[in-house]
Each structure stands twice: as C-alpha cells, then as structure tokens.
C-alpha cells in the first residue's frame, strides 16, 4: 500500500504543470515524425513465437512508416511491448485514431492503457500497472483492470459476465471484487482495415470510453484495491500495447478538460 500511495503522490506533482495548460488546446502525443518523445519496452514473448521475440528490438516493434504520403506509427505486434508517454496526465480528453494491419501473430489484440504507473513489467510481465481501454478486435471499448486497479461501473449480468449499462446496478470491479473485466455496452467498431476513432475522457476518478462517437463505457471511482481499502487513482502515463498483431496509429492527441461533456455521459 505504501508503494502505491507514493506513486499516487508522484502523479499529483507530475501533472501540476500539465494542469495549467489552456483548456481545449489539443497537444499531439505523436509528433508526426518520430517516437523521440516516447519510452519503449519489450516484455514477454507471444506463445509460440519465442524465437521471434529474441530477435525483436524496440526499433522493429515500434516505428514510423509512410502510407499514402502520411506518416503513421506502426506497432508490429511480434512480441508483447509498451510504447509509453514520458509525461503523466490528469483531467483530459485523449483522442486516438487507429486501424489494424494485415499481419497477425496470435490475434488482433492491443490496448490503450491509462492511469499507468510504476515500472515496466509489473503488469503481466510487460506493462506498467494501468486501467485498460481494450483495443482488441471485437472487444473495442471494454475495460480490463490490470493488477489491483479498481473501478465502479453500472452493469447488467449476462451469462456470468458483466456488460456496461447506464441503467444497471453499480458494482465494484477489481481482482478482489467482481473481476477485472467489464464488457462494453455495444459494438461500435468499424470493419477491419478501416480507421477507428477512440476518445477517452478522464476527469477526477471518472473515465469514459467512446468508440467512433458512441459511449460504450463509464467507469467511476477509479482506484487501487489493496487489503480491503481503495486508494484513489486519477492520473498517470499513457501506454499503447504491442500484443499479437500489426497496428497503425494515424494520430494521438490530448487536451485538458474541466468536466466531461453531458452528451458523452448519456
């Protein structure tokens, strides 16, 4: 618990400068040229691709390529890995535009990992501890709570799993509560090969997942569950996963907000 509290305090001081930025001013996280402002980490191999992982480098897994005159981030997906911001963020609207490539090693899996903290490798042997906005094909918009992260979400139960529903029962989720997975309310993903726009709104301890203009998840009271207590978690770094398939990022930008728009919460 003490270690987690120290990280939370570090977030508060680390996000102070960002919180002074102008409201509604978009700041690109991808500069359109290179990945010089990102940290990279390669973790565990994909099952059945151990030899490929041993040959992988940061530069082969995370790169900038050109397609139709446009520069894109390419994540190869040949090994589990993290592309992470160096800054921490709180009270923001983040927008990510991505599509799947043709190369698949295990399955089309990735995630937008927010409120990330700690060291690489602490979560599933590869990533920083985080809350995941799932990018996996057919699961786009789900919540997955890595390690001991926590949220409270309105859900309905279906066949032993839980789906976000605005009028549902508010339940706690974590490894200590009702599980680490909350399914999205509806499938808003575009067909394979087409671009998807994902908007993530985080204000205080509320996080909203929006897929192609449709709100599919609202998580409240985000935190860390440990020894029966909940420590608030409302800020952190942003990570993108390499996790089994080729993925392209067209743009990724962020801006400070003071509140989540009412229409997004509906």
Rosetta silent file (secondary structure, phi, psi, omega in degrees, C-alpha in Angstrom):
SEQUENCE: XXXXXXXXXXXXXXXXXXXXXXXXXXXXXXXXXXXXXXXXXXXXXXXXXXXXXXXXXXXXXXXXXXXXXXXXXXXXXXXXXXXXXXXXXXXXXXXXXXXXXXXXXXXXXXXXXXXXXXXXXXXXXXXXXXXXXXXXXXXXXXXXXXXXXXXXXXXXXXXXXXXXXXXXXXXXXXXXXXXXXXXXXXXXXXXXXXXXXXXXXXXXXXXXXXXXXXXXXXXXXXXXXXXXXXXXXXXXXXXXXXXXXXXXXXXXXXXXXXXXXXXXXX
SCORE:     score description
SCORE:     0.000 S_00000001
   1 L     0.000  -41.653 -178.613    0.000    0.000    0.000 S_00000001
   2 H   -60.486  -41.274  179.451    2.798    2.450    0.849 S_00000001
   3 H   -61.534  -45.092  179.523    4.374    1.969   -2.575 S_00000001
   4 H   -63.135  -39.254  179.224    1.059    2.670   -4.330 S_00000001
   5 H   -63.855  -38.252  178.108    0.482    5.786   -2.238 S_00000001
   6 H   -63.392  -38.726  178.164    3.906    7.108   -3.209 S_00000001
   7 H   -65.713  -42.416  179.660    3.059    6.660   -6.875 S_00000001
   8 H   -61.247  -41.990  177.697   -0.257    8.469   -6.449 S_00000001
   9 H   -64.530  -36.775  177.965    1.525   11.387   -4.780 S_00000001
  10 H   -63.852  -36.183  177.774    4.050   11.435   -7.598 S_00000001
  11 H   -60.679  -43.176 -176.097    1.190   11.736  -10.085 S_00000001
  12 H   -59.931  -45.846  179.745   -0.136   14.811   -8.318 S_00000001
  13 H   -73.623  -34.616 -176.990    3.178   16.652   -8.565 S_00000001
  14 H   -71.922  -22.652 -178.767    3.949   15.282  -12.033 S_00000001
  15 L   -99.851    0.581 -175.508    0.684   16.533  -13.522 S_00000001
  16 H   -61.290  -43.564 -179.301    0.752   20.006  -11.947 S_00000001
  17 H   -64.921  -44.693 -179.078    2.379   21.671  -14.982 S_00000001
  18 H   -61.014  -36.548 -177.054    0.051   19.976  -17.429 S_00000001
  19 H   -66.559  -14.604  178.998   -2.979   21.098  -15.414 S_00000001
  20 L   -88.626   -4.430 -178.942   -2.005   24.721  -16.048 S_00000001
  21 L   -69.713  160.684 -177.624   -2.305   24.351  -19.822 S_00000001
  22 L   -67.218  141.217  176.321   -5.129   26.078  -21.694 S_00000001
  23 E   -67.779  140.993  173.983   -8.461   24.310  -21.861 S_00000001
  24 L    74.045    9.452  176.182   -9.389   22.926  -25.313 S_00000001
  25 L   -94.218  112.033 -179.903   -5.891   23.249  -26.782 S_00000001
  26 L   -69.992  136.174  174.688   -5.005   19.973  -28.470 S_00000001
  27 E  -120.918  122.458 -179.900   -1.471   18.735  -27.921 S_00000001
  28 E   -70.779  133.023  171.457   -0.194   15.965  -30.212 S_00000001
  29 L   -88.261  -28.901  169.619    1.276   12.937  -28.461 S_00000001
  30 L  -102.575  119.076 -174.564    2.507   11.679  -31.841 S_00000001
  31 L   -80.007    0.873  177.611    4.502   14.469  -33.472 S_00000001
  32 L    81.122    3.453 -176.501    4.003   13.037  -36.953 S_00000001
  33 L  -128.072  -48.505 -175.016    7.703   12.437  -37.456 S_00000001
  34 L  -155.672 -175.698 -177.647    9.282   10.075  -34.928 S_00000001
  35 L  -113.935   31.050 -174.994    8.965    8.477  -31.497 S_00000001
  36 L   -66.894  -20.119 -179.301   11.619   10.542  -29.745 S_00000001
  37 L  -101.301   19.108  179.499    9.210   11.642  -27.005 S_00000001
  38 E  -121.046  152.040  168.773    8.119    8.092  -26.090 S_00000001
  39 E   -98.230  148.192 -178.860    9.587    5.340  -23.926 S_00000001
  40 E  -128.148  146.503  178.296    9.652    1.776  -25.262 S_00000001
  41 E  -149.936  132.631  174.144    9.825   -1.572  -23.525 S_00000001
  42 E  -104.725  135.108 -174.553    9.740   -5.144  -24.801 S_00000001
  43 L  -118.177 -127.279 -173.824    8.399   -7.777  -22.421 S_00000001
  44 L   -73.671  152.016  177.115    7.242  -11.369  -22.579 S_00000001
  45 L   -74.853  157.845  170.244    7.148  -13.346  -25.843 S_00000001
  46 L   -73.575  145.027  178.559    3.942  -14.356  -27.556 S_00000001
  47 L   -59.097  124.732  179.391    3.088  -18.031  -27.079 S_00000001
  48 L    89.181   -3.983 -178.334    4.701  -19.949  -29.928 S_00000001
  49 L  -126.297   35.831 -178.448    6.828  -17.004  -31.054 S_00000001
  50 H   -62.341  -39.468  179.828    9.664  -17.150  -28.534 S_00000001
  51 H   -64.659  -39.955  178.965   12.353  -17.184  -31.257 S_00000001
  52 H   -64.432  -39.629 -179.773   10.873  -14.102  -32.888 S_00000001
  53 H   -63.379  -37.061 -178.542   10.828  -12.265  -29.556 S_00000001
  54 H   -66.484  -20.474 -179.613   14.523  -12.973  -29.004 S_00000001
  55 H   -98.818   -8.770 -174.945   15.333  -11.174  -32.255 S_00000001
  56 L   -74.801  149.548  174.099   12.993   -8.219  -31.742 S_00000001
  57 L  -130.145  165.262  175.808   14.199   -4.719  -30.914 S_00000001
  58 H   -53.783  -39.470 -174.463   12.418   -1.538  -29.926 S_00000001
  59 H   -72.379  -29.342  178.109   13.023   -0.236  -33.454 S_00000001
  60 H   -81.443  -27.607 -178.236   11.471   -3.260  -35.189 S_00000001
  61 H   -85.518  -40.126 -178.491    8.408   -3.315  -32.929 S_00000001
  62 E  -120.364  118.189 -176.690    7.738    0.440  -32.750 S_00000001
  63 E  -150.027  170.105  173.474    8.441    2.551  -35.830 S_00000001
  64 E  -113.613  125.456 -178.316    7.153    5.370  -38.022 S_00000001
  65 E  -123.539  168.078  179.071    6.206    4.413  -41.582 S_00000001
  66 E  -114.670  133.083  177.757    4.687    6.229  -44.536 S_00000001
  67 E  -136.867  119.325 -179.364    1.414    5.222  -46.169 S_00000001
  68 L    53.534   40.846  177.747   -0.155    7.230  -48.999 S_00000001
  69 L    77.930    5.659 -177.955    2.047   10.189  -48.115 S_00000001
  70 E  -116.133  134.438  178.703    1.013   10.104  -44.444 S_00000001
  71 E   -87.471  132.687 -176.390    3.316    9.167  -41.567 S_00000001
  72 E  -129.947  151.542  166.763    1.906    6.614  -39.129 S_00000001
  73 E   -78.159  129.938  173.567    3.077    4.823  -36.007 S_00000001
  74 E  -111.657  126.407  173.084    3.438    1.120  -36.785 S_00000001
  75 E  -110.856  115.752 -171.971    3.332   -1.395  -33.933 S_00000001
  76 L   -69.923  -36.196  179.669    4.404   -4.772  -35.299 S_00000001
  77 L    79.852   11.509 -175.259    2.892   -6.874  -32.509 S_00000001
  78 L   -77.516  -11.279  178.644    5.547   -9.606  -32.790 S_00000001
  79 L  -152.917  154.989  175.024    6.245   -9.507  -29.042 S_00000001
  80 L   -67.718  131.874 -177.238    4.456   -8.060  -26.017 S_00000001
  81 E  -159.521  169.416 -178.244    5.623   -4.490  -25.555 S_00000001
  82 E  -130.428  133.086  168.762    4.791   -0.989  -24.377 S_00000001
  83 E  -111.726  113.224 -166.816    5.018    2.390  -26.060 S_00000001
  84 E  -126.134  142.845  172.953    4.600    4.865  -23.202 S_00000001
  85 E   -67.894  153.131  175.133    4.399    8.607  -22.706 S_00000001
  86 L   -87.311  -24.072  178.727    7.056   10.169  -20.510 S_00000001
  87 L   -91.808  157.662  170.781    4.572   12.620  -19.011 S_00000001
  88 L  -104.107  154.588 -173.832    1.663   11.841  -16.722 S_00000001
  89 E  -136.253  146.404  173.961   -1.790   13.272  -17.368 S_00000001
  90 E  -142.340  152.405  175.977   -4.941   14.098  -15.415 S_00000001
  91 L    53.446   72.027 -172.885   -8.269   15.703  -16.354 S_00000001
  92 E  -145.546  163.345  168.267   -8.040   15.216  -20.106 S_00000001
  93 E  -117.980  116.546  179.052   -9.702   14.241  -23.338 S_00000001
  94 E  -109.528  137.649  177.420   -7.497   11.923  -25.395 S_00000001
  95 E  -125.216  127.539 -178.846   -8.259   11.005  -28.996 S_00000001
  96 E  -122.737  131.598  175.317   -6.651    8.053  -30.780 S_00000001
  97 E  -117.200  119.689 -174.690   -7.160    7.113  -34.452 S_00000001
  98 E  -142.538  162.832  170.146   -6.000    3.580  -35.312 S_00000001
  99 E  -147.775  159.415  177.305   -6.543    0.642  -37.650 S_00000001
 100 E   -84.603  144.602  173.608   -5.434   -2.976  -37.807 S_00000001
 101 E   -90.089 -168.916 -176.976   -2.816   -4.144  -40.296 S_00000001
 102 E   -89.378  -24.895 -172.991   -2.666   -7.423  -42.172 S_00000001
 103 E   -84.652  123.538 -179.484   -0.004   -9.207  -40.112 S_00000001
 104 E  -128.175  127.080  177.787   -1.348  -11.310  -37.231 S_00000001
 105 L   -95.850  -53.966  177.482    0.783  -13.488  -34.961 S_00000001
 106 L  -115.031  -64.328  174.696   -1.710  -14.607  -32.315 S_00000001
 107 L  -157.736  163.261  179.592   -4.780  -12.349  -32.516 S_00000001
 108 L   -75.010   92.645 -174.404   -5.588   -8.694  -33.154 S_00000001
 109 L  -133.958  135.530  173.565   -5.025   -7.513  -29.619 S_00000001
 110 L  -166.760  176.542  178.671   -3.838   -4.221  -28.150 S_00000001
 111 E  -156.674  152.232  170.388   -4.922   -1.686  -25.580 S_00000001
 112 E   -98.955  108.805 -170.828   -4.889    1.972  -24.666 S_00000001
 113 E  -102.427  116.181 -176.228   -3.600    1.838  -21.090 S_00000001
 114 E  -114.457  168.738 -174.713   -4.358    4.846  -18.911 S_00000001
 115 E    53.255   39.697 -176.424   -3.564    5.887  -15.322 S_00000001
 116 E   -81.887  141.941  178.986   -0.314    3.923  -15.763 S_00000001
 117 E  -155.012  166.685  176.465    2.360    3.978  -13.079 S_00000001
 118 L    89.304 -156.257 -176.454    5.309    2.064  -11.706 S_00000001
 119 L   -99.591  151.098  169.405    7.868    0.038  -13.609 S_00000001
 120 L   -57.251  141.582  177.729    7.560   -1.795  -16.887 S_00000001
 121 L    96.306  -12.391 -178.303    6.902   -5.458  -16.248 S_00000001
 122 L   -71.793  -26.809  179.249    4.770   -5.053  -13.123 S_00000001
 123 E  -109.651  116.474  176.511    1.582   -5.893  -15.050 S_00000001
 124 L    55.521   28.133  175.361    1.508   -9.254  -16.858 S_00000001
 125 L    77.715    0.496 -175.138    5.288   -9.239  -17.144 S_00000001
 126 L  -134.385  -45.711 -167.236    5.378   -6.376  -19.656 S_00000001
 127 E  -103.756  163.471  166.622    3.390   -3.255  -18.796 S_00000001
 128 L   -68.234  155.449  174.076    3.131   -0.671  -16.041 S_00000001
 129 E   -58.357  140.857 -172.314    0.104   -1.077  -13.763 S_00000001
 130 E  -166.037  173.306  163.770   -2.869    0.525  -15.501 S_00000001
 131 E  -109.155  133.479 -173.768   -6.532    0.540  -16.427 S_00000001
 132 E  -104.981  129.030  162.432   -7.063   -0.686  -19.979 S_00000001
 133 E   -91.846  108.357 -172.147   -9.359    0.628  -22.662 S_00000001
 134 E   -67.338  130.218  174.279   -9.390   -2.515  -24.764 S_00000001
 135 L  -103.935   -3.778 -176.708   -8.482   -2.128  -28.461 S_00000001
 136 L   -51.620  137.781  175.803   -8.773   -5.870  -29.240 S_00000001
 137 L   -56.665  131.825 -176.582  -10.770   -6.654  -32.383 S_00000001
 138 L    76.894   -5.867  178.227  -14.378   -7.440  -31.400 S_00000001
 139 L  -124.660   15.118 -173.855  -13.722   -6.156  -27.845 S_00000001
 140 L   -58.460  118.968  178.734  -13.047   -2.487  -28.629 S_00000001
 141 L   107.968  -12.471  176.721  -14.065   -0.344  -25.654 S_00000001
 142 L   -59.551  161.612  170.475  -14.037   -2.991  -22.898 S_00000001
 143 E  -106.813  132.268  169.795  -12.422   -2.262  -19.527 S_00000001
 144 E  -128.450  127.819 -174.123   -9.686   -4.521  -18.183 S_00000001
 145 E  -100.136  100.821 -178.068   -8.256   -3.773  -14.736 S_00000001
 146 L   -75.500  144.491 -178.873   -4.611   -4.838  -14.596 S_00000001
 147 L    54.017 -122.754 -174.416   -3.136   -5.929  -11.274 S_00000001
 148 L  -108.021   23.691  176.357   -5.049   -4.283   -8.434 S_00000001
 149 E   -69.292  159.660 -165.451   -6.666   -1.368  -10.268 S_00000001
 150 E  -144.600  149.310  169.315  -10.320   -0.729   -9.423 S_00000001
 151 E  -155.733  168.289  173.589  -13.480    0.967  -10.688 S_00000001
 152 E  -121.676  128.148 -171.102  -17.219    1.092  -10.075 S_00000001
 153 E  -140.057  141.687  175.419  -19.451    0.613  -13.116 S_00000001
 154 E   -78.189  123.665 -172.409  -23.171    0.287  -13.831 S_00000001
 155 E  -140.319  163.840  163.999  -23.682   -3.158  -15.325 S_00000001
 156 E  -120.778  147.126  179.922  -26.072   -5.944  -16.173 S_00000001
 157 E   -91.892  133.120  179.962  -25.002   -9.574  -15.758 S_00000001
 158 E  -138.423  113.467  176.555  -25.106  -11.803  -18.829 S_00000001
 159 L    52.177   43.344  175.903  -24.023  -15.450  -18.810 S_00000001
 160 L    83.016    2.028  176.042  -21.622  -14.964  -15.931 S_00000001
 161 E  -122.625  174.306 -175.156  -20.032  -11.778  -17.259 S_00000001
 162 E  -122.777  133.655  179.187  -20.833   -8.099  -16.831 S_00000001
 163 E  -118.855  134.355  177.359  -21.774   -5.569  -19.510 S_00000001
 164 E   -60.692  131.582  176.786  -21.830   -1.812  -19.019 S_00000001
 165 L  -146.014  121.034 -174.901  -25.382   -0.489  -18.994 S_00000001
 166 L   -53.767  -31.256 -179.469  -26.209    3.108  -17.937 S_00000001
 167 L   -98.013   11.253 -176.222  -29.295    1.942  -16.018 S_00000001
 168 L   -81.482 -178.629  178.173  -27.660   -1.105  -14.493 S_00000001
 169 E   -76.868  131.625  177.668  -26.591   -1.890  -10.958 S_00000001
 170 E   -77.228  122.277 -176.262  -23.412   -0.071   -9.886 S_00000001
 171 E  -131.490  151.748  176.502  -20.879   -2.694   -8.850 S_00000001
 172 E   -84.108  144.138  178.866  -17.212   -2.664   -7.806 S_00000001
 173 E  -132.427  133.486  173.563  -14.655   -4.331  -10.056 S_00000001
 174 E  -178.022  179.718  176.723  -11.093   -5.441   -9.352 S_00000001
 175 L   -65.176  -21.799  179.857   -9.206   -8.652   -8.764 S_00000001
 176 L   -94.187   -7.549 -173.482  -10.639   -8.541   -5.202 S_00000001
 177 L  -116.342 -112.871 -174.740  -14.241   -7.803   -6.203 S_00000001
 178 L   -99.895   19.655  178.423  -16.329   -8.927   -9.203 S_00000001
 179 E   110.254  171.610 -174.160  -13.464   -9.482  -11.607 S_00000001
 180 L  -100.998   -3.346 -175.370  -11.143   -7.448  -13.780 S_00000001
 181 E  -118.242  132.124  169.664  -13.241   -7.319  -16.968 S_00000001
 182 E  -125.814  124.090 -178.771  -16.260   -5.189  -17.832 S_00000001
 183 E   -77.851  147.624  176.439  -17.684   -5.614  -21.333 S_00000001
 184 L   -61.050  158.934 -178.581  -18.601   -2.649  -23.495 S_00000001
 185 L   -74.162  -33.203 -175.674  -22.293   -1.752  -23.866 S_00000001
 186 L  -155.302  159.723  179.113  -22.372   -2.133  -27.642 S_00000001
 187 L   -90.136  112.010  179.809  -20.156   -2.940  -30.629 S_00000001
 188 L  -116.258   12.665 -176.499  -19.186    0.312  -32.366 S_00000001
 189 L   -72.319  141.936  174.612  -16.022   -0.951  -34.091 S_00000001
 190 L   -80.056  161.128  179.439  -15.540   -0.293  -37.807 S_00000001
 191 L   -59.034  153.198  178.513  -14.734   -3.158  -40.200 S_00000001
 192 L   -53.558  138.663 -178.774  -11.154   -4.430  -40.334 S_00000001
 193 L    93.729  -16.540  177.539   -8.927   -2.185  -42.420 S_00000001
 194 L   -96.133  155.254  179.147  -10.928    0.946  -41.620 S_00000001
 195 L   -75.332  140.105  172.671   -9.838    3.641  -39.180 S_00000001
 196 E  -112.995  140.207  174.464  -11.391    3.722  -35.696 S_00000001
 197 E  -109.429  120.031  179.473  -11.572    6.851  -33.538 S_00000001
 198 E  -112.725  126.552  175.668  -11.343    6.242  -29.798 S_00000001
 199 E  -112.837  130.425  177.166  -11.986    9.066  -27.335 S_00000001
 200 E  -118.345  119.749  177.456  -11.008    8.682  -23.686 S_00000001
 201 E  -108.350  123.887  177.084  -12.343   11.243  -21.203 S_00000001
 202 E  -129.436  116.819  175.438  -10.811   11.263  -17.721 S_00000001
 203 E  -135.739  124.135 -174.816  -11.843   13.821  -15.108 S_00000001
 204 L    58.007 -127.580 -178.046  -11.211   13.163  -11.448 S_00000001
 205 L  -106.340   23.030  175.364  -11.961    9.484  -10.870 S_00000001
 206 E  -110.848  135.237  178.491  -14.352    9.095  -13.812 S_00000001
 207 E  -131.682  130.068 -177.146  -13.215    7.594  -17.132 S_00000001
 208 E  -121.018  130.572  177.592  -15.412    7.343  -20.243 S_00000001
 209 E  -102.313  124.991  178.635  -14.669    5.193  -23.315 S_00000001
 210 E  -123.689  127.762 -178.558  -16.119    6.424  -26.625 S_00000001
 211 E  -118.123  117.088  178.994  -15.755    4.394  -29.835 S_00000001
 212 L    49.249   44.546  175.071  -16.487    6.065  -33.167 S_00000001
 213 L    85.172    0.537 -178.842  -18.705    8.632  -31.459 S_00000001
 214 E  -115.385  126.455  177.796  -20.642    6.182  -29.263 S_00000001
 215 E   -71.979  121.844 -176.605  -20.196    5.995  -25.493 S_00000001
 216 E  -118.121   -4.225 -176.775  -19.603    2.333  -24.615 S_00000001
 217 E  -163.475  134.811  170.869  -18.261    2.551  -21.027 S_00000001
 218 E  -131.142  116.082  178.015  -18.390    4.838  -17.988 S_00000001
 219 E  -109.308  134.869  179.409  -16.158    3.918  -15.038 S_00000001
 220 E  -119.874  160.762  174.916  -16.362    5.793  -11.744 S_00000001
 221 E    53.922   44.868  178.610  -14.264    5.940   -8.564 S_00000001
 222 E   -60.771  142.952 -176.775  -11.141    4.590  -10.249 S_00000001
 223 E  -171.049 -163.325  177.142   -8.544    3.476   -7.747 S_00000001
 224 E  -123.587  128.881 -179.902   -6.308    0.750   -6.368 S_00000001
 225 E   -99.970  122.958 -179.907   -7.704   -2.101   -4.260 S_00000001
 226 E  -155.313  126.033  177.750   -5.409   -3.415   -1.583 S_00000001
 227 L    54.929   39.915  176.523   -6.066   -5.080    1.763 S_00000001
 228 L    78.357    3.985 -179.747   -9.743   -4.213    1.631 S_00000001
 229 E  -119.183  154.508  179.275   -9.137   -0.494    1.058 S_00000001
 230 E  -114.746  121.350  174.008   -9.428    1.684   -2.061 S_00000001
 231 E   -98.811  127.491 -178.837   -6.792    4.322   -2.842 S_00000001
 232 E   -58.799  143.808  175.736   -7.942    6.911   -5.430 S_00000001
 233 L  -136.848  116.469 -174.115   -6.275    6.782   -8.847 S_00000001
 234 L  -137.930   11.204 -179.790   -6.984    9.637  -11.270 S_00000001
 235 E  -158.719  168.299  178.136   -3.831   10.228  -13.318 S_00000001
 236 E   160.005 -176.746  176.650   -0.876    8.526  -14.892 S_00000001
 237 E   -78.521  167.861  176.903    1.066    7.818  -18.034 S_00000001
 238 E  -113.115  132.799  176.196   -0.462    6.526  -21.270 S_00000001
 239 E  -122.721  148.368  168.905    0.704    3.245  -22.831 S_00000001
 240 E  -115.279  137.197 -175.576   -0.020    1.571  -26.165 S_00000001
 241 E   -94.323  138.499  156.341    0.369   -2.192  -26.341 S_00000001
 242 E   -94.718  124.663 -171.856    2.170   -4.422  -28.790 S_00000001
 243 L  -159.412   42.771  169.951    0.285   -7.667  -28.239 S_00000001
 244 L   123.535  -10.136 -177.990   -0.047  -10.019  -31.170 S_00000001
 245 E  -159.055  161.548 -179.990   -0.814   -8.144  -34.393 S_00000001
 246 E   -73.877  134.724 -176.077    0.153   -5.225  -36.598 S_00000001
 247 E  -138.422  139.989  178.206   -1.445   -1.916  -35.645 S_00000001
 248 E  -119.208  137.158  176.693   -1.228    1.567  -37.179 S_00000001
 249 E  -112.076  119.577  177.398   -1.754    4.885  -35.377 S_00000001
 250 E   -83.348  -43.302 -179.891   -2.717    7.863  -37.545 S_00000001
 251 E  -155.275  154.343  176.355   -2.959   10.403  -34.742 S_00000001
 252 E  -151.171  116.927 -175.715   -2.973   10.655  -30.972 S_00000001
 253 E  -139.288  160.956 -174.046   -3.711   13.942  -29.246 S_00000001
 254 E  -144.764  147.709  175.483   -4.726   15.179  -25.819 S_00000001
 255 E  -146.180  151.415  178.536   -6.251   18.298  -24.285 S_00000001
 256 E   -76.731  140.507  172.423   -7.147   19.397  -20.776 S_00000001
 257 L  -134.017  153.954  178.368  -10.814   19.489  -19.779 S_00000001
 258 L   -96.851  -22.006  178.534  -12.516   20.535  -16.562 S_00000001
 259 L  -153.729  158.420  177.898  -15.581   18.332  -16.977 S_00000001
 260 L   -85.807  129.000 -178.352  -16.857   15.567  -19.210 S_00000001
 261 L   -54.735  140.487 -176.209  -19.485   16.834  -21.684 S_00000001
 262 H   -58.352  -37.950 -177.529  -23.014   15.900  -20.665 S_00000001
 263 H   -67.652  -25.196  178.143  -23.772   14.320  -24.035 S_00000001
 264 H   -74.518  -31.814 -177.495  -20.796   11.965  -23.625 S_00000001
 265 H   -77.576  -12.898 -176.616  -22.099   10.754  -20.248 S_00000001
 266 L   -78.859    0.000    0.000  -25.512    9.800  -21.657 S_00000001
